[in-house]
Coordinates of C-alpha atoms in Angstrom, one line a residue:
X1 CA 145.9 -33.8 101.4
X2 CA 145.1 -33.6 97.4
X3 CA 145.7 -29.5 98.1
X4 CA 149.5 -30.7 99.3
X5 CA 150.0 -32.9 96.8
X6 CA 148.9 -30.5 93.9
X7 CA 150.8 -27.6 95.2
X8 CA 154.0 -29.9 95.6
X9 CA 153.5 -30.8 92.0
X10 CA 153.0 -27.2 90.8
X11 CA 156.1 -26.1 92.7
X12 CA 158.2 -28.8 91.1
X13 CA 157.0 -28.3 87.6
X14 CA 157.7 -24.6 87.7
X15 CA 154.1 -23.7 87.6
X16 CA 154.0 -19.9 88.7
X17 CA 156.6 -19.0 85.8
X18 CA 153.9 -19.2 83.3
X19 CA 152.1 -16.8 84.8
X20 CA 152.4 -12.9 84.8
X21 CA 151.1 -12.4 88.5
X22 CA 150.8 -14.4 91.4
X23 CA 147.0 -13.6 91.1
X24 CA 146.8 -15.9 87.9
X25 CA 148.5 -18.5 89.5
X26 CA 146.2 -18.9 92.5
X27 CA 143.4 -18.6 90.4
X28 CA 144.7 -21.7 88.2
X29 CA 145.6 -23.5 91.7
X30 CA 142.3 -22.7 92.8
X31 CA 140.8 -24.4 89.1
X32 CA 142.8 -27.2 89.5
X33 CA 141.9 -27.8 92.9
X34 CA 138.2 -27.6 92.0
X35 CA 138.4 -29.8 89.3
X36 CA 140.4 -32.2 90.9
X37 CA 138.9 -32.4 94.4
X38 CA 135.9 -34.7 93.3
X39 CA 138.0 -37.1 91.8
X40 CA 140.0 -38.2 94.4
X41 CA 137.6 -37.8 96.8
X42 CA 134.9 -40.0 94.9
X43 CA 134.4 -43.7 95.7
X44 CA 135.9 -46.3 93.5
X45 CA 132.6 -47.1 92.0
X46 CA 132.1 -47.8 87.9
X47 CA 130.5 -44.6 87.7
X48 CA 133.3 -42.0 89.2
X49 CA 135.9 -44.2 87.3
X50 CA 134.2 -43.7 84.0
X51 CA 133.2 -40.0 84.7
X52 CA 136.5 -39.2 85.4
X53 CA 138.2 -40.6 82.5
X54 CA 135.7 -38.7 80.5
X55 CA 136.6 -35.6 81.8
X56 CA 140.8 -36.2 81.2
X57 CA 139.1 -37.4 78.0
X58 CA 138.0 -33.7 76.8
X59 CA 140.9 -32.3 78.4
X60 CA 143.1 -30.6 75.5
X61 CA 146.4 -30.1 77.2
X62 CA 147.2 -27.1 75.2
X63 CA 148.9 -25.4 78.3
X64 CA 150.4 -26.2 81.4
X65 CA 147.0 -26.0 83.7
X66 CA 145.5 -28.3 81.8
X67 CA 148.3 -30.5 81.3
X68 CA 148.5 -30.9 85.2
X69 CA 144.9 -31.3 85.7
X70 CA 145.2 -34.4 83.5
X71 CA 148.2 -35.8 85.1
X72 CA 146.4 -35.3 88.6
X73 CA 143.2 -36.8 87.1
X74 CA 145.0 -39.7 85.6
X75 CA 146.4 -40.2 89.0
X76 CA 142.9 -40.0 91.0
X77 CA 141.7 -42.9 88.4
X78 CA 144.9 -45.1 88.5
X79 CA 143.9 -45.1 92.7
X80 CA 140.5 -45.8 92.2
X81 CA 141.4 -48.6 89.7
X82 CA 143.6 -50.2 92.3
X83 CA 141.2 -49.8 94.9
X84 CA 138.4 -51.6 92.7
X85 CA 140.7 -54.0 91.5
X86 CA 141.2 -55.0 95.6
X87 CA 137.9 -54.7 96.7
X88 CA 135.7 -55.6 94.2
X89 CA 137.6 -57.9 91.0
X90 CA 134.2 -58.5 89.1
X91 CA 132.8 -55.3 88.9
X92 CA 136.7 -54.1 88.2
X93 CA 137.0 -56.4 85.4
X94 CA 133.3 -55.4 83.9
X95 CA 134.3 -51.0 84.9
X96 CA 137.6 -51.8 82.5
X97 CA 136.2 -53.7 80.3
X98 CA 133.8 -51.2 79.4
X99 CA 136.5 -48.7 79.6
X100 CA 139.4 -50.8 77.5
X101 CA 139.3 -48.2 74.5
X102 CA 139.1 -45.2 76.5
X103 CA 142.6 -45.9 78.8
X104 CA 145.6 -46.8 77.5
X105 CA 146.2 -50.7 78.5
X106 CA 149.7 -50.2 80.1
X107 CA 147.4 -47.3 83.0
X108 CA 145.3 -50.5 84.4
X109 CA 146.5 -51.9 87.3
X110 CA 145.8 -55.7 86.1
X111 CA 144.7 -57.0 82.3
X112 CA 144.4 -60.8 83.2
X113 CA 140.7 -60.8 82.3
X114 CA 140.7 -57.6 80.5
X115 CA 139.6 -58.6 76.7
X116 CA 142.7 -56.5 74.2
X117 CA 141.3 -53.7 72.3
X118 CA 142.9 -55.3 69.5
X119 CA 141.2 -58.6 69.8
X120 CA 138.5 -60.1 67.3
X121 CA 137.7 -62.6 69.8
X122 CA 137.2 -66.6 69.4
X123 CA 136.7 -67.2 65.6
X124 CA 136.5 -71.1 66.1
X125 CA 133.1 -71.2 67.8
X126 CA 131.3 -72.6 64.6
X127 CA 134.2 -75.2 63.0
X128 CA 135.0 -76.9 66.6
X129 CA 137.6 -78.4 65.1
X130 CA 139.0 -81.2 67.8
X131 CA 143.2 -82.2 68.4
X132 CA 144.3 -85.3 68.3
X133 CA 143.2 -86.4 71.7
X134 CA 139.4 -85.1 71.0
X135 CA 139.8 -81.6 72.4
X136 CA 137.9 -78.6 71.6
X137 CA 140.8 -76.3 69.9
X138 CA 142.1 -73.0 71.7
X139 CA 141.3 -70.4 68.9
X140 CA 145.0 -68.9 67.5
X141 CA 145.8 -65.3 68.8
X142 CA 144.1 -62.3 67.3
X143 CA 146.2 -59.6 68.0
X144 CA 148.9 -58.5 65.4
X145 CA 152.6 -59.8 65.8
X146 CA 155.5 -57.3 67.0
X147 CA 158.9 -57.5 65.9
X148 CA 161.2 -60.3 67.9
X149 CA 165.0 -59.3 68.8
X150 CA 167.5 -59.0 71.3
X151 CA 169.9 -56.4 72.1
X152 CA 173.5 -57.3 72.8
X153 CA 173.5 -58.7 76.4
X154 CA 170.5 -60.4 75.5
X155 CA 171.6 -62.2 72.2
X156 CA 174.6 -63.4 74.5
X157 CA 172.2 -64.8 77.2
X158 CA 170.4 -66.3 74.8
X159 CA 173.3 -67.7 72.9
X160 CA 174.6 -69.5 76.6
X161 CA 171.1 -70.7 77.4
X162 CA 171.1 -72.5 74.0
X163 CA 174.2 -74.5 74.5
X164 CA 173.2 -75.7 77.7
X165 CA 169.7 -76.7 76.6
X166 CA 171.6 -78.6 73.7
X167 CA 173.9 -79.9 76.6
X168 CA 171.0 -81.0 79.0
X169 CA 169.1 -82.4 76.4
X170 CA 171.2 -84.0 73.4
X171 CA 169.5 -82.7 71.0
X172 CA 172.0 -80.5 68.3
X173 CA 172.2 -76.9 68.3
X174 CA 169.6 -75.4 65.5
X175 CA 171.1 -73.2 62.3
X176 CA 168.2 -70.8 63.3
X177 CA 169.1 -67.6 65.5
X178 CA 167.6 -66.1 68.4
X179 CA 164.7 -67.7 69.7
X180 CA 164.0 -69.2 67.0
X181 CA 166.7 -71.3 67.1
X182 CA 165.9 -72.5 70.8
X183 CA 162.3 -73.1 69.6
X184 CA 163.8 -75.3 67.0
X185 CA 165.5 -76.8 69.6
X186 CA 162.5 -77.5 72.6
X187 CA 160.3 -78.6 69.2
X188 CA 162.8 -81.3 68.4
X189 CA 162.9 -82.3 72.0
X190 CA 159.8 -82.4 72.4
X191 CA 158.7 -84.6 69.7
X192 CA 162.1 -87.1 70.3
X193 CA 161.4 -90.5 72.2
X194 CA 163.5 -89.1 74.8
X195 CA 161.3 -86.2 75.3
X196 CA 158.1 -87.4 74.9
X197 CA 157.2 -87.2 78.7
X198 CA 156.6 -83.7 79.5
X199 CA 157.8 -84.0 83.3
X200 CA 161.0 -84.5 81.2
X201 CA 160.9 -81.9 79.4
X202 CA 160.1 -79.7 82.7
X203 CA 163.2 -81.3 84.1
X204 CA 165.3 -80.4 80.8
X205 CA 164.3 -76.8 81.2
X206 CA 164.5 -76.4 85.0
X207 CA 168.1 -77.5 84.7
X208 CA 169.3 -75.1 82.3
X209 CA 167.4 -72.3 84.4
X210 CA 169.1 -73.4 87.3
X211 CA 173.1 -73.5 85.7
X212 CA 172.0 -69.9 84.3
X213 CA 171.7 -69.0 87.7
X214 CA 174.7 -70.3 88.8
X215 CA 175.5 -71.7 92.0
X216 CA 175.8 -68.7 94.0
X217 CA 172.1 -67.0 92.8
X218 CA 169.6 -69.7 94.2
X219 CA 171.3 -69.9 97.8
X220 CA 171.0 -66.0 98.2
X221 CA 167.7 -65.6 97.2
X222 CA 166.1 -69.1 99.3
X223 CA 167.8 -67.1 102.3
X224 CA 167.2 -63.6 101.7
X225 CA 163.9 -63.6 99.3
X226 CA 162.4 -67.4 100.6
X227 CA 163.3 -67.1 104.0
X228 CA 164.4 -70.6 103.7
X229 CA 167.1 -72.4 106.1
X230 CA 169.8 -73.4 103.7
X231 CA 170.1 -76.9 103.6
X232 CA 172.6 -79.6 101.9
X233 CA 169.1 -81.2 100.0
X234 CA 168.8 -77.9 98.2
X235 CA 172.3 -78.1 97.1
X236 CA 173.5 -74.8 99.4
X237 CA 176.7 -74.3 100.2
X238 CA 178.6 -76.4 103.3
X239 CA 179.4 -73.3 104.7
X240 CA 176.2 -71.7 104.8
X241 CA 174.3 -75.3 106.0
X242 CA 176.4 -75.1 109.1
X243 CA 176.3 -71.5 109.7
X244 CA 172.2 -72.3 110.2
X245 CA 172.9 -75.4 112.3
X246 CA 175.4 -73.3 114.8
X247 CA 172.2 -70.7 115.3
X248 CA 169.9 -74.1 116.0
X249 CA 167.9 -73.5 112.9
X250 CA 165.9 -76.0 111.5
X251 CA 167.5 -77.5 108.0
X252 CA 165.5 -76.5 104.7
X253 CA 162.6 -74.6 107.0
X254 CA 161.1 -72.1 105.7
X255 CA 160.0 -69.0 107.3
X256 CA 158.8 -67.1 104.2
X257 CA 158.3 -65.9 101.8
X258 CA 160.3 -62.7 102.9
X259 CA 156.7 -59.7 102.7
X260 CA 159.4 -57.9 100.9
X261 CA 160.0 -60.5 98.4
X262 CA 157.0 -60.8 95.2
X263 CA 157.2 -56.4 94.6
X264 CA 161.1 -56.6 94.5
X265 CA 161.1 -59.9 92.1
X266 CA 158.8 -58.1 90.0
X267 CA 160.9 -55.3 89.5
X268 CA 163.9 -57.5 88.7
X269 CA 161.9 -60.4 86.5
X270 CA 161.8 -58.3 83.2
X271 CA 165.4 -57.5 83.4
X272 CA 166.5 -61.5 84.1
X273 CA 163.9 -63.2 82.0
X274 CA 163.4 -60.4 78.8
X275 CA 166.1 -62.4 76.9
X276 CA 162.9 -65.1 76.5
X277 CA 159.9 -63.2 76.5
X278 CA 160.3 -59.9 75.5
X279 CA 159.7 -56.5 76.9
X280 CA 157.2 -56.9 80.5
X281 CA 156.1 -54.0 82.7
X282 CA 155.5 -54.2 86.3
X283 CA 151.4 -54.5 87.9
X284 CA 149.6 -56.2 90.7
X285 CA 148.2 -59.3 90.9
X286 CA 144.7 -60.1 90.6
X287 CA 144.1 -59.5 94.0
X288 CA 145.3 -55.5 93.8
X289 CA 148.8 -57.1 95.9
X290 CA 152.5 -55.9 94.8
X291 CA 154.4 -58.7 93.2
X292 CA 152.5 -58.7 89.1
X293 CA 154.3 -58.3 86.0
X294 CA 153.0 -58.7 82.7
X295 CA 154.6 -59.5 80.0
X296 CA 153.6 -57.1 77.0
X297 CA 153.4 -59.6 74.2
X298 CA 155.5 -63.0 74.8
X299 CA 157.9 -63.5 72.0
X300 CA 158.1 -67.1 72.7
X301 CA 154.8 -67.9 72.7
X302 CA 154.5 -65.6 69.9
X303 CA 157.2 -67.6 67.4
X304 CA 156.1 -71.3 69.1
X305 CA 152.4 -70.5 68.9
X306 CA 152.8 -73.9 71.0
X307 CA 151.1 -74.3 74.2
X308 CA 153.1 -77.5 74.8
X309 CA 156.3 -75.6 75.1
X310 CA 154.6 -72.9 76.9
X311 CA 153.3 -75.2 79.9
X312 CA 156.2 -77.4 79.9
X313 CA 159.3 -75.8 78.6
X314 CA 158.1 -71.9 80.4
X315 CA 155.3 -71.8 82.4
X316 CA 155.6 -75.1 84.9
X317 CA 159.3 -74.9 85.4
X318 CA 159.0 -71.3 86.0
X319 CA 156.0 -72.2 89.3
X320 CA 158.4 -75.1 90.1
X321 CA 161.8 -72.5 89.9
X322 CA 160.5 -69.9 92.1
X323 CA 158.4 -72.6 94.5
X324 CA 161.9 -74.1 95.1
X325 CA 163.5 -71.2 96.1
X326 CA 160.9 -70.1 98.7
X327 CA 157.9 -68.0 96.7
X328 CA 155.0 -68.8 95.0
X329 CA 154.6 -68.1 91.4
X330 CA 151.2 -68.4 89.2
X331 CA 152.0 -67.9 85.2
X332 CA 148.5 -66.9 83.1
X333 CA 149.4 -66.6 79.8
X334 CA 146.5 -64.8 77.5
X335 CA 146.6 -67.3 74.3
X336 CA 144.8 -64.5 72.4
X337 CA 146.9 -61.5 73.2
X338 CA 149.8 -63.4 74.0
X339 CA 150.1 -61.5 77.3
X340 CA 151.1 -63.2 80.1
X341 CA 151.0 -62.6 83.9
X342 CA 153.2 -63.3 86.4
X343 CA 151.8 -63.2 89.6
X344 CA 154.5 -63.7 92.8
X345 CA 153.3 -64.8 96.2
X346 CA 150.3 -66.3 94.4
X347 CA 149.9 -70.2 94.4
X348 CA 149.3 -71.8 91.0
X349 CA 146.7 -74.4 91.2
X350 CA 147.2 -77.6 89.2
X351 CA 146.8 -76.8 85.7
X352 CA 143.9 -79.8 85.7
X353 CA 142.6 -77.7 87.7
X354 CA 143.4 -74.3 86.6
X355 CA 140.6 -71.9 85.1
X356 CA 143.2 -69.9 83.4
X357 CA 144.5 -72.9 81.5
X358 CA 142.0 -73.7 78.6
X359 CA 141.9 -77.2 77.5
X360 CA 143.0 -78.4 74.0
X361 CA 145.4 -77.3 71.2
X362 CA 146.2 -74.2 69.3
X363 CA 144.1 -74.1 66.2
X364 CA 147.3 -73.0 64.2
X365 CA 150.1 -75.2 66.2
X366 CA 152.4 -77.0 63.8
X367 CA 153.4 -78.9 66.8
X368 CA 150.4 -80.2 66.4
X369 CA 149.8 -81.4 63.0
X370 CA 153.3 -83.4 63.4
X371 CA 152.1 -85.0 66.6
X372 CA 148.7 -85.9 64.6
X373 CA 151.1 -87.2 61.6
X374 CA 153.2 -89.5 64.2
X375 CA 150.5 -90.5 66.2
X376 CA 149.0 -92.1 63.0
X377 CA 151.7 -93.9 61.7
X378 CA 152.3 -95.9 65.2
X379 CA 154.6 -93.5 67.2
X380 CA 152.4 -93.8 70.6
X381 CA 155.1 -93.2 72.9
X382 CA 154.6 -89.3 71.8
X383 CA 152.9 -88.0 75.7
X384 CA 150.0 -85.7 75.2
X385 CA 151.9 -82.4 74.9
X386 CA 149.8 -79.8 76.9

């Protein structure tokens, strides 16, 4: 099988016309083969991972042969990656770990656990500095900022989601751009009496998700992603509630998620939600399934550096969103990378609960400071914010 596949990629590449003689390129075939045969054959153990990343390591690629025996290498690894990653998570999280300066981040199949090259690691363990409620602080990202923007279609998305946060929330429309502006905007909220709650502010923010959407989006994908029965509770069309009722379906039942459903959101999630959190690339899940995307460095938690507005005004109405329509969704963010995975299919735990979710404030949260400032002069309405 790994003879068919590297022949069919020699073929397609134009291999033989680098070659004087069909003699040279049987011998290079035959090299390749060799060199490659191991590899895919080896079990995904630590070891054979490691061995052969050292060997596309001292690879040169200064000619075609060796340029294919790296890509063919660098395909026998990403296998055995995903294979460890659903067989074995621990020893896959130790094996890339180890191996987090050796392969290029974006070639792993899942960095939930995986510690960023980049990362100086927790460098609050000796002030433990506490919030306002008495919590240990989260210690502030370590890895460097990346420019913030949009492109055309997504300044315009932006621009609409704005006005109907302003809309849905009453509070006025910030002279700041981008998304700063709508950070401006989910700050003030957040620290108004009328936004105190956080369940209010989840409400807020799953209400302008859901006029982005428009009325037509959410019906399609609870029926053709959720597997749900359309129903006049979920707000689905008349039309669409009696179609189900003349085939004797159960109202608002749910048959789903659709197997078909987490791979194909994933592919479509960094197109729909990019506008917010910058560029993501699509991975599995924790448990090696289809249906992961991680998002390379969130730009809104990046510019908030608020984990208040990331539970309640991203992450929480995002699970609810997607829970509502018909499939599960688990947001991780990494608070020092500022990654963040999006796992669909998966159930999110309650975040009392939740492992992933660390406890306490951002050391460097403004947010913060000003609900330390309000809660000292008297203002006790102000909800804990994360």
């Amino acid at each position: 099988m790994e003879a068919f596949v590297i022949l069919i990629f020699l073929l397609s590449t134009g291999f033989g016309t680098s070659f004087s003689s069909s003699n040279d390129v049987s011998s290079s075939i035959q090299r390749i083969f060799t060199t490659t045969q191991e590899a895919f054959q080896a079990p995904p153990t630590a070891l054979s991972i490691t061995t052969t990343t050292d060997t596309i390591l001292s690879i040169k690629d200064d000619d075609l042969e060796s340029k294919v025996t790296k890509v063919l290498l660098e395909q026998a690894r990403s296998y055995k990656l995903n294979r460890l990653l659903r067989e074995d998570y621990d020893t896959y999280v130790t094996t890339a770990t180890f191996l987090s300066n050796k392969i290029p981040r974006e070639a792993f199949p899942n960095i939930q656990d995986i510690p960023h090259p980049q990362s100086q690691g927790d460098d609050n363990t000796e002030t433990k500095e506490q919030d306002y409620l008495g919590r240990e602080l989260v210690a502030d990202c370590t890895v460097a900022d990346v420019p913030v923007g949009e492109n055309p279609i997504e300044a315009a998305i932006l621009e609409l989601t704005r006005n109907i946060y302003s809309e849905k929330t009453g509070i006025p429309r910030s002279s700041q751009k981008g998304i700063i502006g709508l950070i401006d905007e989910m700050q003030a909220f957040m620290l108004s009496p009328k936004g105190a709650d956080p369940k209010v502010q989840q409400e807020r923010l799953l209400q302008t998700l859901y006029t982005l959407m428009t009325p037509v989006l959410p019906p399609f994908y609870r029926l053709f992603m959720g597997w749900k029965v359309p129903s006049t509770a979920a707000g689905d069309p008349e039309w669409l509630v009696n179609l189900g009722q003349r085939l004797n379906l159960e109202e608002g039942k749910s048959y789903g998620p659709a197997p078909y459903a987490p791979l194909l959101t994933s592919i479509v999630a960094p197109f729909v939600f990019g506008f917010l959190v910058g560029p993501a690339r699509i991975n599995l899940r924790n448990d090696g399934s289809y249906g992961g995307l991680v998002v390379n460095k969130c730009k809104f938690l990046q510019e908030s550096n608020c984990k208040g507005m990331c539970l309640h005004s991203c992450k929480l109405p995002a699970q609810q969103l997607f829970d509502e329509l018909g499939l599960p969704l688990r947001v991780i963010p990494n608070f020092d990378s500022q990654e963040c995975q999006w796992s669909f299919g998966e159930i999110a735990p309650p975040v009392e609960s939740d492992d992933k979710w660390p406890q306490g404030c951002l050391q460097g949260c403004t947010t913060r400071r000003t609900l330390a400032d309000l809660k000292t002069k008297g203002e006790a309405e102000l909800a804990n914010c994360y």
